[in-house]
XYZ file of C-alpha atoms in Angstrom:
785
model
C 80.560 1.617 75.708
C 80.713 4.660 77.968
C 77.604 3.483 79.817
C 79.165 0.078 80.463
C 82.422 1.646 81.650
C 80.482 3.932 83.982
C 78.598 0.944 85.417
C 81.988 -0.486 86.404
C 83.003 2.934 87.875
C 85.989 3.403 85.579
C 85.249 7.146 85.615
C 85.959 7.259 89.359
C 89.362 5.630 88.836
C 90.171 8.132 86.087
C 89.218 10.991 88.425
C 91.671 9.614 90.992
C 94.315 9.505 88.262
C 93.533 13.055 87.129
C 94.012 14.348 90.681
C 97.618 13.139 90.582
C 98.535 15.086 87.421
C 100.176 18.537 87.429
C 99.000 20.258 84.252
C 95.717 20.807 82.440
C 96.706 18.717 79.401
C 97.699 15.727 81.533
C 94.517 16.008 83.567
C 92.373 16.124 80.436
C 94.238 13.123 79.002
C 93.644 11.210 82.258
C 89.902 11.912 82.258
C 89.612 10.909 78.586
C 91.710 7.752 78.912
C 90.188 4.872 76.894
C 90.837 1.135 77.146
C 93.236 -0.128 74.473
C 91.884 -3.113 72.498
C 95.181 -3.996 70.797
C 97.303 -6.359 72.904
C 100.683 -4.961 71.796
C 99.661 -1.360 72.478
C 98.078 -2.274 75.816
C 101.275 -4.096 76.864
C 103.367 -1.095 75.780
C 101.243 1.312 77.875
C 101.402 -1.014 80.865
C 105.171 -1.422 80.475
C 105.637 2.365 80.514
C 103.617 2.580 83.728
C 105.673 -0.221 85.271
C 108.962 1.452 84.284
C 107.783 4.720 85.855
C 106.749 2.719 88.951
C 110.227 1.148 89.239
C 112.066 4.438 88.636
C 109.894 6.192 91.222
C 110.684 3.481 93.756
C 114.434 3.800 93.155
C 114.944 7.522 92.600
C 111.673 9.244 93.525
C 109.369 10.843 90.969
C 110.442 13.856 88.874
C 108.671 17.125 89.694
C 106.133 18.574 87.242
C 104.867 21.196 89.684
C 103.626 24.493 88.169
C 103.653 23.065 84.635
C 101.505 25.136 82.250
C 101.222 25.055 78.484
C 103.184 27.856 76.715
C 101.761 27.030 73.257
C 99.564 30.135 72.830
C 102.298 32.498 73.969
C 104.936 30.873 71.773
C 102.718 30.931 68.677
C 101.955 34.624 69.267
C 105.652 35.369 69.670
C 106.367 33.366 66.519
C 103.841 35.533 64.652
C 105.605 38.713 65.814
C 103.321 39.528 68.735
C 104.401 41.146 71.982
C 104.487 38.917 75.092
C 104.167 40.533 78.483
C 106.410 39.837 81.459
C 104.212 37.107 82.991
C 103.968 35.248 79.693
C 107.737 35.268 79.211
C 108.246 34.041 82.787
C 105.768 31.246 82.069
C 107.926 30.131 79.123
C 111.058 30.314 81.308
C 109.351 28.152 83.963
C 108.493 25.497 81.366
C 112.124 25.516 80.231
C 113.235 25.101 83.856
C 110.929 22.091 84.328
C 112.210 20.551 81.066
C 115.788 20.971 82.309
C 114.954 19.571 85.763
C 113.177 16.475 84.401
C 115.979 15.871 81.913
C 118.498 16.186 84.740
C 116.495 13.751 86.879
C 116.573 11.195 84.091
C 120.348 11.564 83.700
C 120.776 10.593 87.368
C 118.875 7.316 86.962
C 122.112 5.310 86.520
C 121.642 5.098 82.749
C 118.865 2.501 83.008
C 117.195 1.662 79.688
C 113.406 1.925 79.876
C 110.407 2.277 77.595
C 110.272 5.959 78.628
C 113.594 6.836 76.998
C 111.973 8.095 73.780
C 109.872 10.583 75.761
C 112.883 11.760 77.744
C 114.839 12.170 74.508
C 112.023 14.417 73.263
C 112.874 16.923 76.005
C 115.157 19.622 74.550
C 116.906 21.808 77.129
C 117.265 25.501 76.149
C 119.395 27.007 78.884
C 120.244 29.989 76.665
C 116.639 31.203 76.326
C 115.842 30.383 79.961
C 118.814 32.387 81.246
C 118.096 35.225 78.810
C 114.549 35.636 80.125
C 115.578 35.243 83.764
C 118.394 37.771 83.445
C 116.145 40.384 81.816
C 113.096 39.925 84.056
C 113.323 40.181 87.829
C 109.672 39.582 88.746
C 106.148 39.701 87.348
C 106.300 43.517 87.323
C 109.927 44.500 86.894
C 112.543 44.426 84.154
C 116.173 44.267 85.278
C 118.400 47.339 84.771
C 120.928 45.207 82.881
C 118.345 43.977 80.392
C 120.040 46.333 77.943
C 122.719 49.058 78.126
C 120.177 51.670 76.962
C 117.731 50.794 79.738
C 120.506 50.934 82.306
C 121.508 54.423 81.071
C 117.914 55.724 81.051
C 117.238 54.527 84.588
C 120.475 56.091 85.796
C 119.360 59.434 84.324
C 115.891 59.050 85.882
C 117.480 58.500 89.291
C 119.691 61.550 88.844
C 116.753 63.767 87.747
C 114.622 62.506 90.609
C 117.464 63.208 93.010
C 117.711 66.814 91.767
C 113.956 67.340 92.046
C 113.894 65.981 95.572
C 116.832 68.146 96.593
C 114.977 71.259 95.389
C 111.821 70.232 97.208
C 113.790 69.402 100.351
C 114.970 73.021 100.441
C 111.394 74.257 100.102
C 109.837 72.083 102.808
C 112.638 72.926 105.225
C 112.580 76.658 104.410
C 111.253 78.873 107.178
C 109.604 80.986 104.481
C 107.424 78.179 103.111
C 106.962 75.871 106.099
C 104.036 77.880 107.441
C 102.163 77.387 104.163
C 102.609 73.592 104.033
C 100.031 71.134 105.314
C 102.841 68.562 105.943
C 106.594 68.765 105.478
C 106.658 65.845 103.022
C 107.359 65.238 99.344
C 104.819 63.216 97.371
C 103.857 62.470 93.751
C 100.849 63.180 91.597
C 100.673 61.869 88.023
C 104.340 60.950 88.243
C 105.448 64.480 89.169
C 106.992 65.507 92.499
C 104.755 67.914 94.520
C 104.339 69.287 98.055
C 101.069 69.508 100.068
C 100.054 73.179 100.600
C 97.196 74.582 102.681
C 94.345 75.563 100.356
C 94.143 79.110 101.681
C 97.901 79.589 101.113
C 98.226 78.265 97.610
C 98.988 81.748 96.263
C 102.012 81.963 98.539
C 103.792 79.018 96.908
C 104.408 79.709 93.221
C 103.858 76.621 91.074
C 101.389 74.361 89.255
C 98.432 72.814 91.100
C 98.090 69.120 90.213
C 95.518 67.807 92.665
C 93.299 68.600 95.657
C 92.583 66.458 98.680
C 89.101 65.017 99.168
C 88.472 67.436 102.034
C 89.520 70.405 99.909
C 91.878 71.668 102.624
C 95.064 70.621 100.814
C 96.309 71.310 97.322
C 99.314 69.557 95.758
C 101.578 72.107 94.085
C 104.559 71.503 91.842
C 106.947 74.392 92.632
C 108.317 76.175 89.601
C 111.869 75.226 90.573
C 111.216 71.498 89.944
C 109.049 71.760 86.826
C 111.993 71.227 84.500
C 113.282 68.299 86.542
C 109.829 66.693 86.492
C 109.610 67.298 82.753
C 112.975 65.556 82.308
C 111.744 62.614 84.385
C 108.570 62.352 82.275
C 110.573 62.271 79.068
C 112.973 59.672 80.478
C 110.080 57.491 81.694
C 108.640 57.543 78.184
C 112.027 56.444 76.854
C 112.160 53.751 79.532
C 108.752 52.386 78.494
C 109.823 52.364 74.875
C 113.048 50.516 75.706
C 111.188 47.969 77.845
C 108.767 47.381 74.998
C 111.696 46.877 72.641
C 113.271 44.357 75.054
C 109.978 42.454 75.378
C 109.624 42.384 71.591
C 113.148 41.013 71.313
C 112.504 38.310 73.928
C 109.141 37.468 72.330
C 110.731 37.017 68.908
C 113.538 34.935 70.414
C 111.074 32.669 72.232
C 108.917 32.420 69.086
C 111.909 31.167 67.119
C 112.003 28.103 69.407
C 108.217 27.593 69.427
C 108.083 24.169 67.736
C 110.884 22.699 69.872
C 109.487 23.991 73.183
C 105.916 22.917 72.364
C 107.186 19.448 71.390
C 109.108 19.190 74.668
C 106.023 20.309 76.593
C 103.920 17.585 74.965
C 106.517 15.008 76.061
C 106.383 16.513 79.575
C 102.580 16.233 79.658
C 102.735 12.585 78.576
C 105.441 11.799 81.133
C 103.364 13.556 83.784
C 100.413 11.264 82.975
C 102.582 8.134 83.092
C 104.157 9.055 86.430
C 100.656 9.882 87.714
C 99.717 6.283 86.832
C 102.731 5.080 88.821
C 101.727 7.297 91.756
C 98.198 5.848 91.637
C 99.685 2.343 91.615
C 101.656 3.095 94.796
C 98.561 4.471 96.534
C 96.609 1.313 95.589
C 99.531 -1.058 96.354
C 99.080 -2.292 92.812
C 101.041 -4.755 90.696
C 101.634 -5.212 86.983
C 99.462 -7.996 85.488
C 100.355 -10.202 82.556
C 98.169 -9.509 79.505
C 96.810 -11.888 76.861
C 94.201 -11.804 74.115
C 92.872 -15.332 74.722
C 90.139 -14.327 77.148
C 92.003 -15.807 80.149
C 91.523 -14.119 83.531
C 93.451 -15.273 86.617
C 93.305 -12.748 89.461
C 95.171 -13.411 92.710
C 94.208 -11.549 95.871
C 92.370 -8.960 93.789
C 90.853 -5.970 95.605
C 88.254 -3.494 94.442
C 90.166 -0.185 94.325
C 87.221 1.956 95.508
C 86.595 -0.018 98.721
C 88.696 1.147 101.719
C 91.741 -1.046 102.234
C 90.745 -1.878 105.818
C 87.387 -3.260 104.649
C 88.042 -4.890 101.286
C 88.458 -8.684 101.180
C 90.915 -9.983 98.525
C 89.518 -12.619 96.162
C 90.981 -15.140 93.717
C 89.104 -15.391 90.404
C 89.733 -17.491 87.304
C 87.814 -17.439 84.023
C 88.435 -18.408 80.408
C 90.945 -21.231 80.899
C 89.159 -24.340 82.213
C 85.697 -22.787 81.861
C 84.237 -19.827 79.981
C 81.257 -19.127 82.234
C 81.211 -18.469 85.977
C 77.866 -18.573 87.831
C 78.227 -16.892 91.237
C 75.671 -17.580 93.945
C 75.385 -16.696 97.589
C 73.467 -14.484 100.032
C 72.529 -10.884 99.451
C 75.227 -8.402 100.551
C 77.699 -11.292 100.323
C 79.931 -9.718 97.701
C 78.605 -11.156 94.421
C 78.186 -7.795 92.705
C 81.546 -6.543 94.015
C 83.143 -9.631 92.476
C 81.643 -8.800 89.054
C 82.760 -5.182 89.330
C 86.263 -6.203 90.410
C 86.645 -8.477 87.376
C 85.388 -5.808 84.974
C 87.079 -2.780 86.515
C 90.516 -4.407 86.813
C 90.238 -5.564 83.183
C 89.487 -2.009 82.033
C 92.275 -0.561 84.207
C 94.851 -2.903 82.672
C 93.598 -2.016 79.169
C 94.084 1.676 80.095
C 97.718 1.037 81.050
C 97.037 1.118 84.810
C 98.519 -1.338 87.285
C 95.887 -3.255 89.266
C 95.366 -3.807 93.010
C 96.080 -7.535 92.924
C 98.847 -9.978 93.788
C 101.935 -10.662 91.681
C 101.355 -13.139 88.865
C 97.802 -12.010 88.104
C 96.717 -12.276 84.476
C 94.084 -10.403 82.483
C 92.841 -10.438 78.912
C 92.355 -7.613 76.430
C 88.692 -7.633 75.269
C 87.179 -5.732 72.350
C 84.008 -5.210 74.361
C 83.271 -5.273 78.090
C 79.450 -5.439 78.333
C 77.774 -4.972 81.683
C 74.292 -5.229 83.173
C 74.532 -4.477 86.863
C 71.595 -3.375 88.973
C 73.282 -2.842 92.309
C 71.063 -1.642 95.105
C 74.167 -0.919 97.181
C 75.429 1.612 94.596
C 74.495 5.250 95.179
C 74.380 5.908 91.448
C 72.241 2.899 90.485
C 68.564 2.187 91.120
C 66.995 -1.265 91.187
C 66.313 -2.134 87.545
C 62.878 -3.201 86.415
C 62.607 -6.447 84.481
C 61.981 -4.598 81.214
C 65.046 -2.376 81.632
C 67.018 -5.441 82.650
C 65.965 -7.326 79.528
C 66.658 -4.296 77.300
C 70.282 -4.318 78.513
C 70.547 -8.087 77.986
C 69.199 -7.791 74.427
C 71.839 -5.154 73.670
C 74.554 -7.431 75.106
C 73.350 -10.383 72.988
C 73.535 -8.261 69.826
C 77.102 -7.051 70.462
C 78.654 -10.148 72.055
C 81.339 -12.097 70.200
C 84.504 -14.088 70.957
C 86.283 -10.914 72.130
C 83.618 -9.974 74.677
C 83.536 -10.065 78.458
C 79.914 -10.130 79.635
C 79.141 -9.314 83.293
C 75.494 -9.770 84.290
C 74.128 -9.217 87.785
C 71.026 -11.159 88.980
C 70.433 -12.829 85.620
C 66.707 -13.498 85.046
C 65.597 -11.634 88.171
C 62.493 -9.449 88.384
C 59.939 -11.929 87.000
C 58.431 -15.342 87.708
C 61.238 -17.519 89.165
C 60.511 -20.504 86.918
C 60.394 -18.400 83.762
C 63.301 -16.234 84.922
C 65.519 -19.271 85.541
C 64.665 -20.770 82.145
C 65.328 -17.452 80.435
C 68.625 -17.103 82.271
C 69.814 -20.525 81.080
C 68.858 -19.700 77.510
C 70.731 -16.382 77.668
C 73.883 -18.076 78.982
C 73.716 -20.666 76.224
C 73.339 -17.931 73.562
C 76.289 -15.938 74.920
C 78.438 -19.089 75.013
C 77.503 -19.868 71.408
C 78.867 -16.425 70.473
C 82.164 -17.234 72.249
C 81.870 -14.635 75.022
C 83.484 -14.995 78.451
C 80.710 -14.660 81.052
C 80.471 -13.975 84.781
C 76.949 -13.840 86.203
C 75.310 -13.763 89.625
C 72.038 -15.446 90.502
C 69.893 -16.875 93.282
C 68.260 -19.534 91.100
C 68.907 -23.147 92.073
C 68.236 -24.122 88.444
C 71.312 -22.181 87.353
C 73.406 -23.921 89.996
C 72.256 -27.305 88.650
C 72.851 -26.120 85.084
C 76.447 -25.220 85.989
C 76.982 -28.583 87.693
C 75.891 -30.644 84.682
C 77.333 -28.481 81.868
C 80.957 -28.578 80.733
C 82.633 -25.175 80.499
C 80.406 -23.638 83.189
C 81.610 -23.417 86.780
C 79.843 -22.580 89.996
C 81.215 -19.928 92.299
C 79.914 -18.783 95.637
C 80.399 -16.051 98.171
C 81.103 -17.746 101.477
C 78.600 -17.471 104.323
C 79.466 -18.330 107.916
C 76.579 -20.413 109.258
C 77.724 -19.986 112.866
C 77.792 -16.203 112.840
C 75.111 -15.923 110.107
C 77.288 -13.359 108.346
C 79.007 -13.330 104.928
C 82.811 -13.551 104.829
C 83.004 -11.965 101.331
C 85.386 -14.702 100.174
C 84.864 -16.056 96.655
C 84.972 -19.833 96.253
C 85.360 -21.318 92.762
C 83.794 -24.718 92.065
C 81.315 -24.611 94.939
C 77.646 -23.602 94.559
C 76.358 -21.268 97.232
C 73.140 -20.915 99.155
C 71.056 -17.792 99.368
C 70.572 -18.505 103.114
C 67.339 -16.524 103.074
C 65.947 -18.424 106.051
C 69.121 -17.974 108.161
C 69.318 -14.270 107.342
C 65.612 -13.811 108.135
C 66.114 -15.427 111.549
C 69.089 -13.135 112.245
C 66.999 -10.098 111.355
C 64.302 -11.136 113.846
C 61.696 -12.930 111.688
C 59.130 -14.955 113.655
C 60.410 -18.541 113.945
C 57.023 -19.999 113.000
C 57.024 -18.029 109.786
C 60.499 -19.315 108.900
C 59.506 -22.924 109.701
C 56.375 -22.636 107.561
C 58.417 -21.223 104.698
C 60.783 -24.162 104.897
C 57.831 -26.559 104.725
C 56.590 -24.863 101.571
C 59.873 -25.408 99.722
C 59.602 -28.387 97.348
C 61.264 -31.653 98.275
C 63.688 -31.486 95.374
C 64.741 -27.997 96.341
C 65.216 -29.014 99.969
C 67.229 -32.033 98.912
C 69.439 -29.913 96.656
C 69.955 -27.290 99.375
C 70.826 -30.051 101.863
C 73.452 -31.378 99.473
C 74.871 -27.896 99.047
C 74.902 -27.437 102.821
C 76.778 -30.716 103.328
C 79.249 -29.794 100.605
C 79.823 -26.402 102.189
C 80.314 -27.961 105.630
C 82.719 -30.501 104.209
C 84.610 -27.789 102.322
C 85.024 -25.653 105.427
C 86.273 -28.691 107.360
C 88.810 -29.517 104.667
C 89.850 -25.879 104.510
C 90.558 -25.878 108.241
C 92.595 -29.079 107.857
C 94.509 -27.465 105.012
C 95.205 -24.377 107.108
C 96.425 -26.593 109.949
C 98.666 -28.536 107.554
C 100.052 -25.307 106.154
C 100.707 -24.040 109.669
C 102.558 -27.254 110.559
C 104.522 -27.043 107.317
C 105.458 -23.472 108.109
C 106.543 -24.516 111.586
C 108.616 -27.371 110.141
C 110.238 -24.992 107.677
C 111.021 -22.620 110.528
C 112.620 -25.409 112.551
C 114.556 -26.531 109.492
C 115.842 -23.000 109.011
C 116.873 -22.831 112.658
C 118.735 -26.142 112.307
C 120.513 -24.889 109.193
C 121.466 -21.711 111.037
C 122.865 -23.725 113.946
C 124.825 -25.922 111.519
C 126.243 -22.815 109.886
C 127.214 -21.429 113.296
C 128.877 -24.747 114.183
C 130.872 -24.649 110.949
C 131.915 -21.093 111.734
C 132.973 -22.093 115.250
C 134.997 -24.988 113.795
C 136.733 -22.614 111.386
C 137.493 -20.265 114.273
C 138.983 -23.112 116.297
C 141.121 -24.162 113.326
C 142.336 -20.602 112.998
C 143.171 -20.492 116.698
C 145.017 -23.803 116.375
C 146.968 -22.436 113.416
C 147.966 -19.378 115.433
C 148.955 -21.619 118.350
C 151.048 -23.750 116.003
C 152.869 -20.669 114.758
C 153.540 -19.638 118.349
C 154.915 -23.096 119.169
C 157.143 -23.005 116.086
C 158.481 -19.633 117.196
C 159.191 -20.926 120.705
C 160.859 -24.061 119.363
C 163.125 -21.938 117.213
C 164.230 -19.984 120.270
C 164.946 -23.231 122.075
C 166.899 -24.476 119.097
C 169.079 -21.361 119.111
C 169.800 -21.855 122.816
C 170.743 -25.496 122.238
C 173.038 -24.517 119.403
C 174.804 -22.190 121.838
C 175.323 -25.036 124.282
C 176.485 -27.425 121.557
C 179.006 -24.849 120.358
C 180.217 -24.394 123.897
C 180.671 -28.139 124.299
C 182.517 -28.334 121.001
C 184.991 -25.676 122.135
C 185.654 -27.485 125.372
C 186.421 -30.616 123.287
C 185.053 -32.772 126.040
C 183.348 -35.760 124.438
C 181.464 -36.698 127.554
C 180.174 -33.162 127.926
C 179.321 -33.009 124.218
C 177.334 -36.166 124.533
C 175.594 -34.748 127.601
C 174.744 -31.504 125.792
C 173.514 -33.466 122.781
C 171.338 -35.632 125.017
C 169.888 -32.546 126.626
C 169.195 -31.040 123.186
C 167.406 -34.187 122.057
C 165.308 -34.217 125.225
C 164.349 -30.590 124.824
C 163.356 -31.071 121.201
C 161.286 -34.097 122.162
C 159.680 -32.089 124.957
C 158.805 -29.265 122.586
C 157.144 -31.703 120.153
C 154.296 -32.271 122.586
C 152.948 -28.775 123.364
C 149.731 -30.090 124.899
C 151.538 -32.093 127.594
C 153.947 -29.188 127.925
C 151.088 -26.794 128.534
C 149.486 -29.206 130.977
C 152.746 -29.483 132.910
C 153.028 -25.692 132.946
C 149.497 -25.324 134.286
C 150.091 -27.962 137.016
C 153.406 -26.492 138.293
C 153.462 -24.579 141.584
C 156.453 -22.758 143.064
C 157.725 -24.485 146.238
C 158.235 -21.085 147.890
C 157.901 -17.369 147.055
C 160.651 -16.009 144.831
C 163.210 -13.532 146.082
C 166.042 -11.544 144.557
C 169.007 -13.737 143.577
C 167.002 -16.948 142.952
C 168.040 -18.996 139.936
C 164.987 -19.678 137.750
C 164.121 -21.120 134.358
C 162.012 -19.098 131.888
C 159.801 -22.003 130.926
C 158.415 -21.056 127.501
C 161.877 -20.302 125.999
C 163.860 -22.703 128.250
C 166.296 -19.996 129.323
C 168.099 -19.679 132.656
C 167.759 -16.399 134.487
C 168.320 -14.710 137.857
C 165.545 -12.951 139.811
C 166.353 -9.263 140.263
C 163.136 -8.155 142.001
C 160.353 -10.142 143.705
C 156.881 -10.328 141.983
C 154.858 -7.101 141.837
C 151.084 -6.768 142.335
C 150.479 -8.059 138.783
C 152.645 -11.166 139.382
C 155.318 -9.854 137.007
C 158.953 -10.681 138.002
C 162.046 -8.697 136.918
C 164.713 -11.207 135.798
C 168.024 -11.120 133.936
C 168.702 -13.728 131.221
C 172.242 -13.246 129.975
C 172.582 -9.557 129.195
C 168.817 -9.039 128.882
C 166.633 -7.696 131.687
C 162.927 -8.300 131.296
C 159.685 -8.829 133.200
C 158.212 -12.346 133.064
C 154.911 -13.716 134.378
C 155.309 -15.573 137.645
C 153.579 -18.661 136.194
C 156.231 -18.877 133.435
C 159.100 -19.287 135.955
C 160.518 -22.511 137.500
C 162.701 -22.329 140.600
C 166.037 -24.130 140.115
C 167.654 -26.134 142.953
C 171.102 -24.587 142.535
C 172.229 -21.919 145.001
C 171.805 -18.237 144.274
C 174.662 -16.685 142.325
C 175.516 -13.444 140.743
C 173.960 -12.490 137.517
C 176.098 -14.075 134.812
C 177.932 -12.014 132.266
C 178.392 -13.087 128.699
C 181.061 -12.288 126.224
C 180.564 -12.096 122.510
C 181.663 -15.309 120.887
C 181.824 -16.598 117.355
C 180.870 -20.058 116.173
C 180.934 -22.047 112.976
C 177.940 -24.350 112.912
C 176.393 -25.809 109.785
C 172.744 -24.813 109.918
C 170.004 -23.624 107.565
C 169.191 -20.874 110.087
C 171.250 -17.668 109.938
C 171.972 -16.880 113.600
C 174.483 -14.110 112.981
C 173.425 -10.873 114.639
C 172.100 -8.420 112.077
C 170.120 -5.181 112.189
C 168.177 -6.115 109.031
C 166.016 -9.007 107.888
C 164.841 -9.299 104.258
C 161.571 -11.244 103.830
C 160.664 -10.162 100.301
C 159.198 -12.982 98.183
C 158.292 -15.112 101.240
C 154.830 -16.210 102.358
C 153.323 -14.595 105.458
C 154.135 -17.599 107.684
C 157.727 -17.837 106.376
C 158.210 -14.105 106.839
C 156.877 -14.155 110.423
C 159.215 -17.029 111.298
C 162.171 -15.123 109.835
C 161.173 -11.974 111.755
C 160.883 -13.948 115.046
C 164.355 -15.395 114.431
C 165.790 -11.959 113.742
C 164.176 -10.538 116.920
C 165.618 -13.383 119.018
C 169.094 -12.832 117.571
C 168.813 -9.077 118.084
C 167.782 -9.511 121.741
C 170.602 -11.982 122.394
C 173.024 -9.601 120.663
C 171.774 -6.561 122.599
C 170.570 -4.853 119.404
C 167.863 -2.262 120.063
C 166.658 -1.513 116.490
C 165.768 -3.984 113.738
C 164.855 -3.164 110.122
C 162.391 -5.543 108.386
C 162.521 -5.293 104.579
C 159.171 -6.516 103.224
C 158.815 -4.382 100.072
C 155.790 -2.310 99.006
C 153.871 -4.603 96.645
C 150.207 -5.120 97.579
C 150.866 -4.417 101.266
C 149.639 -7.847 102.429
C 153.055 -8.938 103.773
C 153.520 -5.597 105.589
C 150.060 -5.889 107.144
C 150.609 -9.476 108.404
C 154.069 -8.670 109.828
C 152.836 -5.565 111.667
C 149.839 -7.520 112.959
C 152.265 -10.149 114.375
C 154.594 -7.504 115.879
C 151.710 -6.255 118.054
C 151.685 -9.670 119.792
C 155.447 -9.915 120.422
C 156.253 -8.865 123.993
C 159.866 -7.936 123.168
C 158.744 -5.234 120.723
C 158.534 -1.761 122.235
C 157.274 0.016 119.080
C 157.456 -0.097 115.299
C 156.952 2.296 112.407
C 157.275 2.575 108.631
C 160.564 3.852 107.239
C 161.111 7.545 106.587
C 162.462 9.121 103.428
C 165.863 7.527 102.755
C 165.086 4.502 104.973
C 162.886 2.686 102.472
C 159.568 4.424 103.322
C 156.586 1.993 103.205
C 158.832 -0.837 101.967
C 160.397 -1.342 105.426
C 159.274 -1.481 109.048
C 161.609 -0.146 111.753
C 161.219 -2.097 115.046
C 162.404 -0.794 118.423
C 163.034 -3.625 120.947
C 162.658 -3.470 124.726
């Protein structure tokens, strides 16, 4: 089977997969990946790849960088062997990667996937990791705090070295010895501190000679005064080495005690690394997960050969095994027939290996026990043109192995011999393979095979499209349509003498010409229908776009209508508020009339009240009248005016400013009013009226008594706003500067709506939430102008 897989270039795909792995074991597993013949196992492998693909898309891939197997080191430590510093650091690095991958998985929002069992196989050992890291600083150095004994030894070494250097410092700076020294420096030879002395003066510096320079002009002498210190250092260094060896033995034994657990975790890491490498390969190929079956059904949508550059490959749609079990593909040379066969075979093998395929969503592939191939592709670098005997040898092998779980892919069936005999042999081979239940895709140039496919149930023609106008292949695969070899057209394009081409056409038999003419007409008709279909699809798309635009406009219209309704609701609330103010003013006048006990005046006041209420019931006409009104002359101080929107008499105190705002006095209240909201009264100017506090007893549902508080708890937002407006009006009329609104804490909705309304009330100077002792967030304190 390896030869067949290599013919389909599966080995190249596995090399691409291996390049995306991070450790030797994962790379080896990738290169040795075999197609899975069991449907359940193949689906499981593909599901794991898809889960890794989804997790990578959401959270990014976990890092397996620098992952190396610690198995040999751990087994040696388990057996009591000594591990060196680099080997222990290697184990610590594996533990770090295990911890990092486990941590990555814990951040994946707790999603359940088919990879959970592998993640659960990762056992974090922070204790051993930290132990190694705390004892070992680098590849060449053990930390001082690796053990108390080591720390003590190194402290003594530093002290001894300090004493030796102090003694040597005295020598090299001594006027007695400086003239004998080659350089005033301290150096080391064989781990002992020495000074460089001129060769001819070595008798003048008492001590032990340890080395000579290459020129012979310098000798390195250990002065007698530092011999003992150097001896102490040597002894301490030996103790240091022994202690380091003891520490390494201890760490090695500790690591060996966890050998089975760490090796098991590493194997899970290597398998996860391979699966995420498959996901990475899928992203680079823009691949999708196919549906698998074991019925021999293939349905590829927009399938692309993964080894052809993405800017050159032409996606194809291929079906096989459902309505027909044999596909005979015809068409011109270099038209894409062989690539089609390889795409079918290679994508089938990739799916069986647990790899996602470069095809569209909804593609379907079958698991086959055998994928048998005979492809002699002159465009392949690794293949030579097969001789007829080699070709037949491959076919014979395929016939022997083929059964109902076989996919047979044969290129140029029957080629390489006499055309008549080759065509007959090709038909017989297809019949034999069909008898054995195999699913077959074959390419050919023989017209006899095209006719055989047309008149035989279960066999379908396919063709690689050829553009007659440009005389070039389009590389599109068409199912159900026989193709032409177009040898004459291609020969003309390549520069063949026209007379030769014409003579060749004359030599073709009448039946062949007639069949080719029919194929040509069918192809022309197909292309025409395809263009009509494309045009219909374009018009449908345009209609759908217009429909979407219309739906969007309808949605916008609905939104505008809702906005207008909301505006109307707000306007209604404003009108209600104004009407309430008018009602309060009328009640004042009615009370005044009642006190005067003048029936005629009472009736007059009542008539005026009725008229005002009727006027306020038609705010549209009211607004129109307000917009149409023009002052008969400019206002001046002392003019009697009517504040139109609240129907309140007032006296002008100051003429309009540059913003058309007029200072007026209504009762005891001074305020600025827009010029357009004032109506000049005919009565003569008079002094600003003064009002005295008065009490009244009027039966009404509205509480008009002046109060510094208003309690709106338990009311709806609209009811509360109306009550607040009433309280503000009463407070203004009563010359009250501060008003407390009790709305409660609750959900905060009532507080929010009231404060939103207060921002629109012109009589409100400021407002705030209550302080400690005032009710805090359960009340709003309002300061009035």
